[in-house]
Amino acid sequence: MRDMEKMKKIRKSFVVGLIFGAMLLLACVAIVNLGSSYSGKQEKPAKYIFLFIGDGMGASHVAVTESWLSYLEGEKGFEQLSFTEFPVLGMAMTYSADRNVTCSSAAGTAISCGEKTNNGMLGINPAGDTLTSIAKILKERGYKIGIMSSVPVNHATPAAFYGHNTSRHDYYGITEEIPASGYEFLAGSGFVDYAGKEGDRLGSEELLESEGYTVCFGNEEYQEAIENGAEHIVLCQKAYKGESAPTYIVQTDPESTIESEDMMKKCLDFLGEDSPFFIMYEQGEIDWAAHANKTMPMIESVQKLDDAVKVAVEFYKRHPKETLIIVTADHETGGVALGAESWKEVNIGWDILDSALVAGHAGDLDEKANKALNDSAYIGWTTHGHTGSPVPVYAIGAGSERFAGRFDNTDIKGKILAE
Ligand SMILES: [Zn+2]
């Protein structure tokens, strides 16, 4: 009898213990859940990802452009580009594996592959090992991929998302890598070294079409490709059909040019919304204008970048919980500054630049005249090269909180992948 009571007591305390333990477990699970929902962390990459790279676009390129836009509105500094209104602002360091001041291929590789490499190298590390681009990783996870540039398709920045080469200047070798990427949509002005350095190789159009890509030069060929159900497209400007696109200058026929906004819309239409996607868009001639210290062409190219960003922002408004937009740069070029001479207003300088623009020669001046114009406009340029300044990172949308603060350009890949 006593034994039975003892057994009952043991059983009772066992059941009480079990209930208490279960309650404790539930409480722990609840606390963990509460913790993760409070931290607001998104554990996987956004469904729709836009990465914009203003080549050479430092914080001052943005400031000079906004000052110009404010001047046009008769204001002082209130006009904003779309992306400077993004809620998250970070700063990325840009040095390469072998230099304090990076080049576009090393910086593109750092952003795309998450590893530093030497200046001039592309998609490989200094030891020569092949690196994996974020676009490739996302492609393997079922994302559709769009890689676009305002400059040649095989130039350093777009190439950092599909190419692997000891030299960024092996343009033809870089073009040969496009088919292996399997990316759905590539775009640019055209191809550098269209038929190889000596011009004796198969033209880039024939080369890529023999590997299953449809290469379109201009709107008409693009429409034709869409009607024919093309699944892999390289879209270029009509002006560079059958010939090598120049580096360091964008000279396309204004009548036939597919502008940045239109290029982005075409890419979005092509990729659709059913599958997740990753889009990289580069405005390459910001860097070229800055190398030449040409203020107005630099401003115009920052505005072109903004035109493409605005299309992404409209998309974001329709899918705010599933879209991430990042706008950054690979490095700063020219060391530009918005200046003034003691008591003189910078707007006086803008007046001078404005009249030069009306006269139609602001983008087409020789170096001496260009310097005189910059001097009178109080726009200071400190170099014709790149600088080692960190670059701003603007972000909005799903997972954008990861882009706050100071980090390295090699961290951007992991931040997008939520790793
Ligand atoms: Zn450059």
PDB file of C-alpha atoms and ligand atoms in Angstrom, residues 55-56 102-104 155 168 248 284 286-288 290-291 330-333 384-386, ligand 1:
ATOM      1  CA  ASP A  55      31.299  53.530 -62.173  1.00  0.00           C
ATOM      2  CA  GLY A  56      33.526  56.099 -60.459  1.00  0.00           C
ATOM      3  CA  THR A 102      41.453  50.074 -57.154  1.00  0.00           C
ATOM      4  CA  CYS A 103      40.535  49.697 -60.814  1.00  0.00           C
ATOM      5  CA  SER A 104      37.093  48.682 -62.061  1.00  0.00           C
ATOM      6  CA  HIS A 155      34.017  46.011 -70.226  1.00  0.00           C
ATOM      7  CA  ARG A 168      40.505  42.869 -68.118  1.00  0.00           C
ATOM      8  CA  TYR A 248      36.126  55.839 -72.925  1.00  0.00           C
ATOM      9  CA  GLY A 284      29.992  53.270 -67.071  1.00  0.00           C
ATOM     10  CA  ILE A 286      30.354  58.464 -65.131  1.00  0.00           C
ATOM     11  CA  ASP A 287      33.915  57.160 -64.759  1.00  0.00           C
ATOM     12  CA  TRP A 288      34.957  58.192 -68.266  1.00  0.00           C
ATOM     13  CA  ALA A 290      35.355  61.970 -64.460  1.00  0.00           C
ATOM     14  CA  HIS A 291      38.692  60.760 -65.905  1.00  0.00           C
ATOM     15  CA  ASP A 330      33.091  50.512 -57.590  1.00  0.00           C
ATOM     16  CA  HIS A 331      35.386  53.448 -56.716  1.00  0.00           C
ATOM     17  CA  GLU A 332      35.604  57.226 -56.915  1.00  0.00           C
ATOM     18  CA  THR A 333      37.134  58.902 -59.978  1.00  0.00           C
ATOM     19  CA  HIS A 384      42.552  62.282 -63.868  1.00  0.00           C
ATOM     20  CA  GLY A 385      42.678  58.891 -62.171  1.00  0.00           C
ATOM     21  CA  HIS A 386      40.722  56.969 -59.564  1.00  0.00           C
TER      22      HIS A 386
HETATM   23 ZN    ZN B   1      38.138  54.406 -64.494  1.00  0.00          ZN
END
